[in-house]
Amino acid sequence: MGTQILRIKINGQPLQLEISPSASLLDVLREHAGLTGAKLGCGRGECGACTVILNGKAVASCILPAMEAMDASVETIEGLSKDGELHPLQQAFIDHGAVQCGYCTPGMIMSAKALLDKNTNPSEDEIKEAIGGNLCRCTGYVKIVEAIKAAAEVTRER
């Protein structure tokens, strides 16, 4: 099987990558772009460990054919911190102890970011709905929801 050229912008960086036509977006991020924050969990788009933001929407990158991201803009957990300062979501997850093993955390944060990018004052139900596709096997979701609420407050103040 040959290769195809994928033009994509990842965390603001335009890239042109030679990839397998069967590659998923997660494959491209991890193997071609060297960004390992998004994780392979279930491989079926059900656990959320691979969540990234594609053109403003949270998506399961493990089931998205990479060629569907042609000329798209992708945000990953690696692109959130700026000038050595953590994104408010990253800081809130630390401050609220919303991290256990950390495997699901990047996907959780990216789902929350997609929400806060559109709604800086989400209700608790909206937060729960936004992270509904992200599974955490280590902890409950109380601290995660609290962290997202705190990050929303910081985001509104900026």
XYZ file of C-alpha atoms in Angstrom:
158
model
C 0.000 0.000 0.000
C 1.327 3.430 -0.911
C 1.385 6.598 1.046
C -0.570 9.827 0.868
C 0.267 13.387 1.782
C -1.698 14.914 4.654
C -1.698 18.692 5.070
C -2.725 19.560 8.586
C -2.197 22.231 11.208
C -1.360 20.817 14.630
C -1.244 23.233 17.556
C -0.872 26.083 15.083
C 2.030 24.443 13.219
C 1.322 23.680 9.548
C 2.623 20.246 8.581
C 2.740 18.131 5.469
C 3.123 14.466 6.344
C 3.484 11.325 4.258
C 1.173 8.779 5.851
C -0.463 5.430 5.248
C -3.980 5.862 3.822
C -5.243 3.649 6.668
C -3.677 5.767 9.441
C -5.912 7.215 12.110
C -5.493 10.764 13.328
C -4.120 9.311 16.568
C -1.480 7.377 14.575
C -0.432 10.598 12.855
C -0.241 12.562 16.097
C 1.768 9.937 17.949
C 3.926 8.427 15.202
C 4.451 11.269 12.737
C 4.127 14.409 14.841
C 5.685 12.949 18.009
C 2.795 14.124 20.167
C 2.020 11.372 22.660
C -0.417 13.190 24.946
C -3.465 11.657 23.271
C -3.572 8.009 24.305
C -4.830 4.827 22.725
C -7.369 3.372 25.118
C -10.183 1.278 23.724
C -9.400 1.883 20.043
C -13.134 2.186 19.373
C -13.769 5.828 20.272
C -15.592 4.907 23.452
C -13.189 5.804 26.274
C -12.037 9.320 25.292
C -8.336 8.802 26.052
C -7.533 9.854 22.478
C -9.658 13.036 22.462
C -8.274 16.013 20.569
C -9.970 19.099 19.163
C -10.509 19.098 15.397
C -11.729 22.389 13.947
C -13.173 23.343 17.330
C -14.872 20.043 18.105
C -13.740 17.297 20.477
C -13.193 14.083 18.512
C -11.978 10.563 19.168
C -8.756 10.554 17.175
C -8.363 6.756 17.345
C -11.287 6.153 14.996
C -10.928 9.201 12.757
C -9.181 8.402 9.472
C -6.320 10.869 9.264
C -7.138 11.841 5.689
C -10.454 13.243 6.968
C -8.349 15.834 8.777
C -6.921 17.182 5.499
C -6.388 20.963 5.834
C -7.905 20.853 9.315
C -6.709 22.446 12.522
C -5.997 20.094 15.416
C -5.364 21.019 19.033
C -3.705 18.553 21.384
C -2.826 18.683 25.064
C 0.741 19.612 24.088
C -0.487 22.864 22.551
C -2.322 24.190 25.588
C 0.427 25.690 27.713
C 1.821 28.997 26.509
C 5.123 30.606 27.412
C 5.728 28.078 30.191
C 2.345 28.723 31.798
C -0.180 25.940 32.094
C -3.625 26.389 30.565
C -6.261 27.131 33.261
C -7.691 23.621 32.770
C -4.299 21.990 33.312
C -3.683 24.089 36.432
C -7.190 23.423 37.783
C -6.800 19.648 37.336
C -3.616 19.833 39.430
C -5.074 22.209 42.029
C -8.219 20.106 42.514
C -6.496 16.727 42.547
C -8.439 15.696 39.454
C -5.600 13.471 38.285
C -4.925 9.938 39.442
C -2.900 7.798 37.039
C -3.225 10.514 34.380
C -3.977 8.226 31.450
C -7.391 9.764 30.753
C -6.421 13.304 31.758
C -5.342 14.679 28.349
C -8.588 13.512 26.749
C -10.620 14.824 29.664
C -8.942 18.225 29.430
C -9.408 18.430 25.656
C -13.126 17.623 25.963
C -13.411 20.299 28.651
C -11.487 22.795 26.518
C -13.846 22.250 23.585
C -16.708 23.032 25.960
C -15.108 26.135 27.485
C -14.131 27.459 24.062
C -17.851 27.702 23.302
C -19.300 28.270 26.764
C -17.272 29.912 29.538
C -20.106 29.546 32.030
C -21.270 25.939 31.707
C -23.683 24.343 34.137
C -22.675 21.185 35.968
C -24.925 19.192 33.632
C -23.235 20.732 30.582
C -19.824 19.819 32.014
C -20.941 16.243 32.667
C -22.333 16.004 29.159
C -19.097 17.381 27.645
C -16.952 14.770 29.410
C -19.549 12.020 29.050
C -17.410 10.266 26.437
C -14.331 10.243 28.662
C -13.882 7.360 31.056
C -11.726 7.455 34.169
C -11.162 4.158 35.913
C -9.109 5.562 38.817
C -11.311 8.145 40.431
C -14.773 9.569 40.536
C -15.723 12.519 38.476
C -16.419 14.968 41.319
C -12.938 16.488 41.363
C -12.817 16.561 37.577
C -16.089 18.518 37.415
C -14.842 20.851 40.177
C -11.637 21.458 38.221
C -13.543 22.308 35.057
C -15.785 24.720 36.994
C -12.699 26.417 38.453
C -11.060 26.666 35.040
C -14.251 28.167 33.615
C -14.145 30.838 36.303
C -10.507 31.665 35.507
C -11.316 31.736 31.803
C -14.179 34.190 32.366
C -11.890 36.495 34.371
C -9.325 36.721 31.575
